mmCIF file of C-alpha atoms in Angstrom:
data_model
loop_
_atom_site.group_PDB
_atom_site.id
_atom_site.type_symbol
_atom_site.label_atom_id
_atom_site.label_comp_id
_atom_site.label_asym_id
_atom_site.label_seq_id
_atom_site.Cartn_x
_atom_site.Cartn_y
_atom_site.Cartn_z
ATOM 1 C CA MET A 289 139.279 160.246 16.739
ATOM 2 C CA SER A 290 137.273 157.026 16.843
ATOM 3 C CA CYS A 291 136.068 154.752 14.090
ATOM 4 C CA ASN A 292 133.843 151.704 14.472
ATOM 5 C CA TRP A 293 134.260 150.329 10.943
ATOM 6 C CA TYR A 294 136.914 147.883 12.130
ATOM 7 C CA GLU A 295 134.593 146.474 14.812
ATOM 8 C CA GLN A 296 131.768 146.225 12.279
ATOM 9 C CA ARG A 297 134.044 144.221 9.995
ATOM 10 C CA GLU A 298 135.009 141.907 12.878
ATOM 11 C CA THR A 299 131.376 141.245 13.788
ATOM 12 C CA GLY A 300 130.405 140.660 10.158
ATOM 13 C CA GLU A 301 128.186 143.728 9.849
ATOM 14 C CA LEU A 302 130.442 145.170 7.126
ATOM 15 C CA ASP A 303 131.591 143.309 4.021
ATOM 16 C CA GLU A 304 135.285 143.032 3.160
ATOM 17 C CA GLU A 305 135.105 145.091 -0.056
ATOM 18 C CA ALA A 306 133.592 148.130 1.693
ATOM 19 C CA PHE A 307 136.108 147.806 4.515
ATOM 20 C CA GLN A 308 139.072 147.743 2.070
ATOM 21 C CA ARG A 309 137.820 150.972 0.476
ATOM 22 C CA HIS A 310 137.478 152.512 3.957
ATOM 23 C CA VAL A 311 140.986 151.406 5.045
ATOM 24 C CA SER A 312 142.555 153.341 2.188
ATOM 25 C CA GLU A 313 141.152 156.533 3.746
ATOM 26 C CA CYS A 314 141.159 155.773 7.566
ATOM 27 C CA ASP A 315 144.511 155.799 9.412
ATOM 28 C CA LEU A 316 142.985 154.301 12.607
ATOM 29 C CA CYS A 317 141.536 151.216 10.859
ATOM 30 C CA ARG A 318 144.749 150.826 8.826
ATOM 31 C CA GLU A 319 146.767 150.763 12.083
ATOM 32 C CA LYS A 320 144.436 148.152 13.647
ATOM 33 C CA LEU A 321 144.735 146.007 10.532
ATOM 34 C CA ARG A 322 148.547 146.302 10.622
ATOM 35 C CA GLN A 323 148.566 145.236 14.304
ATOM 36 C CA ASP A 324 146.398 142.211 13.473
ATOM 37 C CA GLU A 325 148.763 141.156 10.698
ATOM 38 C CA GLN A 326 151.751 141.602 12.999
ATOM 39 C CA LEU A 327 150.113 139.454 15.710
ATOM 40 C CA LEU A 328 149.275 136.725 13.212
ATOM 41 C CA ALA A 329 152.863 136.721 11.967
ATOM 42 C CA LEU A 330 154.194 136.434 15.524
ATOM 43 C CA ALA A 331 151.708 133.687 16.392
ATOM 44 C CA GLY A 332 152.681 131.754 13.275
ATOM 45 C CA GLY A 333 156.283 131.696 14.460
ATOM 46 C CA LEU A 334 155.419 130.123 17.811
ATOM 47 C CA LYS A 335 156.310 126.492 18.350
ATOM 48 C CA GLN A 336 153.338 124.153 18.749
ATOM 49 C CA PRO A 337 153.350 122.642 22.249
ATOM 50 C CA THR A 338 153.814 118.892 22.241
ATOM 51 C CA PRO A 339 152.053 116.857 24.895
ATOM 52 C CA PRO A 340 154.236 114.731 27.150
ATOM 53 C CA PRO A 341 154.644 111.141 25.993
ATOM 54 C CA PHE A 342 151.854 108.772 27.005
ATOM 55 C CA LEU A 343 149.653 111.651 28.222
ATOM 56 C CA TRP A 344 146.358 110.068 27.136
ATOM 57 C CA GLU A 345 147.368 106.694 28.552
ATOM 58 C CA GLN A 346 148.133 108.345 31.910
ATOM 59 C CA ILE A 347 144.795 110.159 31.888
ATOM 60 C CA GLU A 348 142.960 106.930 31.090
ATOM 61 C CA VAL A 349 144.766 105.009 33.854
ATOM 62 C CA SER A 350 144.002 107.711 36.419
ATOM 63 C CA LEU A 351 140.321 107.786 35.391
ATOM 64 C CA HIS A 352 140.056 104.007 35.782
ATOM 65 C CA ALA A 353 141.771 104.171 39.176
ATOM 66 C CA GLU A 354 139.412 106.924 40.295
ATOM 67 C CA LYS A 355 136.390 104.932 39.130
ATOM 68 C CA ARG A 356 137.572 101.809 40.958
ATOM 69 C CA GLY A 357 138.216 103.813 44.126
ATOM 70 C CA SER A 358 134.709 105.262 44.230
ATOM 71 C CA GLY A 359 133.198 101.799 43.676
ATOM 72 C CA ARG A 360 135.094 100.419 46.630
ATOM 73 C CA THR A 361 133.787 103.206 48.855
ATOM 74 C CA TRP A 362 130.191 102.194 48.082
ATOM 75 C CA ILE A 363 131.000 98.574 48.809
ATOM 76 C CA TYR A 364 132.298 99.438 52.269
ATOM 77 C CA ARG A 365 129.285 101.628 53.003
ATOM 78 C CA ILE A 366 126.865 98.926 51.944
ATOM 79 C CA ALA A 367 128.765 96.301 53.928
ATOM 80 C CA ALA A 368 128.544 98.533 57.000
ATOM 81 C CA VAL A 369 124.788 99.003 56.498
ATOM 82 C CA LEU A 370 124.359 95.246 56.112
ATOM 83 C CA VAL A 371 126.298 94.503 59.296
ATOM 84 C CA VAL A 372 124.413 97.144 61.275
ATOM 85 C CA SER A 373 120.987 96.007 60.053
ATOM 86 C CA LEU A 374 121.746 92.369 60.814
ATOM 87 C CA GLY A 375 123.076 93.382 64.233
ATOM 88 C CA ILE A 376 119.962 95.396 65.026
ATOM 89 C CA GLY A 377 117.703 92.588 63.835
ATOM 90 C CA GLY A 378 119.605 90.032 65.897
ATOM 91 C CA ALA A 379 119.595 92.260 68.976
ATOM 92 C CA TYR A 380 115.884 92.875 68.577
ATOM 93 C CA VAL A 381 115.121 89.166 68.479
ATOM 94 C CA HIS A 382 117.560 88.348 71.267
ATOM 95 C CA PHE A 383 116.563 91.070 73.732
ATOM 96 C CA ASP A 384 112.908 91.684 72.910
ATOM 97 C CA ALA A 385 111.698 88.079 72.635
ATOM 98 C CA PRO A 386 112.493 86.949 76.232
ATOM 99 C CA THR A 387 110.665 89.927 77.785
ATOM 100 C CA GLN A 388 107.306 88.703 76.453
ATOM 101 C CA ARG A 389 106.755 85.480 78.360
ATOM 102 C CA SER A 390 103.008 85.348 78.445
ATOM 103 C CA THR A 391 101.503 83.236 75.660
ATOM 104 C CA SER A 392 98.451 85.445 75.390
ATOM 105 C CA SER A 393 100.526 88.625 74.934
ATOM 106 C CA SER A 394 102.689 87.001 72.249
ATOM 107 C CA LEU A 395 99.698 86.276 69.992
ATOM 108 C CA TYR A 396 97.761 88.698 67.818
ATOM 109 C CA SER A 397 94.018 89.012 68.076
ATOM 110 C CA PRO A 398 92.215 88.058 64.841
ATOM 111 C CA SER A 399 91.603 91.698 63.841
ATOM 112 C CA ALA A 400 95.182 92.724 64.650
ATOM 113 C CA LEU A 401 96.481 89.690 62.760
ATOM 114 C CA GLU A 402 94.494 90.741 59.683
ATOM 115 C CA LYS A 403 95.975 94.264 59.854
ATOM 116 C CA VAL A 404 99.479 92.816 60.108
ATOM 117 C CA ARG A 405 98.825 90.516 57.156
ATOM 118 C CA ASP A 406 97.591 93.524 55.127
ATOM 119 C CA ARG A 407 100.827 95.327 55.974
ATOM 120 C CA GLU A 408 102.844 92.285 54.886
ATOM 121 C CA ARG A 409 100.946 92.160 51.588
ATOM 122 C CA GLU A 410 101.705 95.860 51.025
ATOM 123 C CA TYR A 411 105.396 95.200 51.616
ATOM 124 C CA VAL A 412 105.372 92.200 49.275
ATOM 125 C CA ALA A 413 103.662 94.222 46.524
ATOM 126 C CA ALA A 414 106.167 97.061 46.924
ATOM 127 C CA ILE A 415 109.048 94.572 46.901
ATOM 128 C CA GLU A 416 107.810 92.941 43.691
ATOM 129 C CA GLU A 417 107.507 96.327 41.995
ATOM 130 C CA LEU A 418 110.944 97.452 43.195
ATOM 131 C CA ALA A 419 112.509 94.107 42.227
ATOM 132 C CA GLN A 420 111.445 94.645 38.614
ATOM 133 C CA ALA A 421 113.069 98.095 38.596
ATOM 134 C CA ALA A 422 116.171 96.921 40.481
ATOM 135 C CA GLY A 423 116.912 93.955 38.196
ATOM 136 C CA PRO A 424 118.365 95.980 35.312
ATOM 137 C CA ARG A 425 120.191 98.286 37.763
ATOM 138 C CA LEU A 426 121.967 95.287 39.305
ATOM 139 C CA ASP A 427 123.209 94.255 35.868
ATOM 140 C CA GLU A 428 124.711 97.732 35.317
ATOM 141 C CA MET A 429 126.648 97.745 38.610
ATOM 142 C CA ASP A 430 130.284 97.092 39.269
ATOM 143 C CA LEU A 431 130.771 93.358 39.909
ATOM 144 C CA ASP A 432 131.771 93.754 43.586
ATOM 145 C CA LEU A 433 128.847 96.048 44.318
ATOM 146 C CA MET A 434 126.400 93.755 42.522
ATOM 147 C CA LEU A 435 127.636 90.714 44.482
ATOM 148 C CA LEU A 436 127.335 92.606 47.756
ATOM 149 C CA TYR A 437 123.729 93.594 47.040
ATOM 150 C CA ARG A 438 122.806 90.109 45.838
ATOM 151 C CA ASP A 439 124.321 88.600 48.998
ATOM 152 C CA LYS A 440 122.362 91.039 51.164
ATOM 153 C CA ILE A 441 119.110 90.257 49.338
ATOM 154 C CA GLN A 442 119.778 86.529 49.621
ATOM 155 C CA THR A 443 120.372 86.878 53.380
ATOM 156 C CA ILE A 444 117.111 88.794 53.778
ATOM 157 C CA ASP A 445 115.253 86.221 51.654
ATOM 158 C CA THR A 446 116.575 83.474 53.938
ATOM 159 C CA GLN A 447 115.251 85.370 56.980
ATOM 160 C CA ILE A 448 111.877 85.829 55.292
ATOM 161 C CA ALA A 449 111.683 82.127 54.385
ATOM 162 C CA ARG A 450 112.470 81.101 57.977
ATOM 163 C CA CYS A 451 109.797 83.440 59.319
ATOM 164 C CA LEU A 452 107.203 82.129 56.873
ATOM 165 C CA ASP A 453 108.115 78.559 57.800
ATOM 166 C CA ALA A 454 107.723 79.337 61.518
ATOM 167 C CA LEU A 455 104.447 81.172 60.895
ATOM 168 C CA HIS A 456 103.053 78.130 59.128
ATOM 169 C CA ASN A 457 102.839 76.403 62.522
ATOM 170 C CA ASN A 458 102.036 79.519 64.582
ATOM 171 C CA PRO A 459 100.431 82.231 62.387
ATOM 172 C CA ALA A 460 99.470 84.609 65.212
ATOM 173 C CA ASN A 461 102.915 84.767 66.886
ATOM 174 C CA THR A 462 103.764 88.460 67.333
ATOM 175 C CA HIS A 463 107.540 88.003 67.579
ATOM 176 C CA ILE A 464 107.805 86.136 64.309
ATOM 177 C CA ARG A 465 105.433 88.574 62.589
ATOM 178 C CA ARG A 466 107.502 91.548 63.807
ATOM 179 C CA TYR A 467 110.693 89.917 62.614
ATOM 180 C CA LEU A 468 109.062 89.157 59.251
ATOM 181 C CA LEU A 469 107.924 92.789 58.921
ATOM 182 C CA LEU A 470 111.455 93.972 59.728
ATOM 183 C CA ALA A 471 112.916 91.633 57.110
ATOM 184 C CA LEU A 472 110.375 92.766 54.497
ATOM 185 C CA GLN A 473 111.085 96.392 55.346
ATOM 186 C CA ASP A 474 114.843 95.766 55.072
ATOM 187 C CA LYS A 475 114.393 94.150 51.652
ATOM 188 C CA ARG A 476 112.246 97.038 50.431
ATOM 189 C CA GLN A 477 114.844 99.568 51.613
ATOM 190 C CA THR A 478 117.648 97.591 49.966
ATOM 191 C CA LEU A 479 115.794 97.480 46.648
ATOM 192 C CA GLN A 480 115.069 101.221 46.931
ATOM 193 C CA GLU A 481 118.806 101.823 47.460
ATOM 194 C CA ILE A 482 119.562 99.859 44.300
ATOM 195 C CA VAL A 483 116.983 101.762 42.251
ATOM 196 C CA GLN A 484 118.137 105.163 43.551
ATOM 197 C CA LEU A 485 121.879 104.422 43.400
ATOM 198 C CA GLU A 486 123.804 106.678 41.025
ATOM 199 C CA LEU A 487 126.081 104.640 38.810
#
């Protein structure tokens, strides 16, 4: 024998008054109701579990430690990227510059110089736009990470300033222009990292 009145009561399809009238006539529903009451009585006698002392403090400490650990990982990654990019830039200048000894080959033609200047202007415009977006992101960062990024940007800005100073006297010099483009590209990539970094 099967009866679905009990399930209808549990799902709210049947009101309590109608169910009580039905229970007086249905042995199956009466047995299910008795089992429910027995379970509730047993559950009421169970002891409430007590959390160990200082549980929330331990959870909070472990969360802070985990957060600090992940911040340090980013710092080491960024430091490694900074060292590698400076090493590549230094190697490029050191090894590529002496191979071009001819004065005529180390100068841009006027049309090529204009194309390079257009590229520099594009980089500068992109950097200005990214700098506006990266400013608030820097303020939200962990202090160590923020200082690392600011130091990297300051180093790149110093390289850019030196290139611009050297180009003031020799605007068509290909080596300085290449180094300036690399520095501008490095700054743009750094600002993109800051904007895209998940905090």
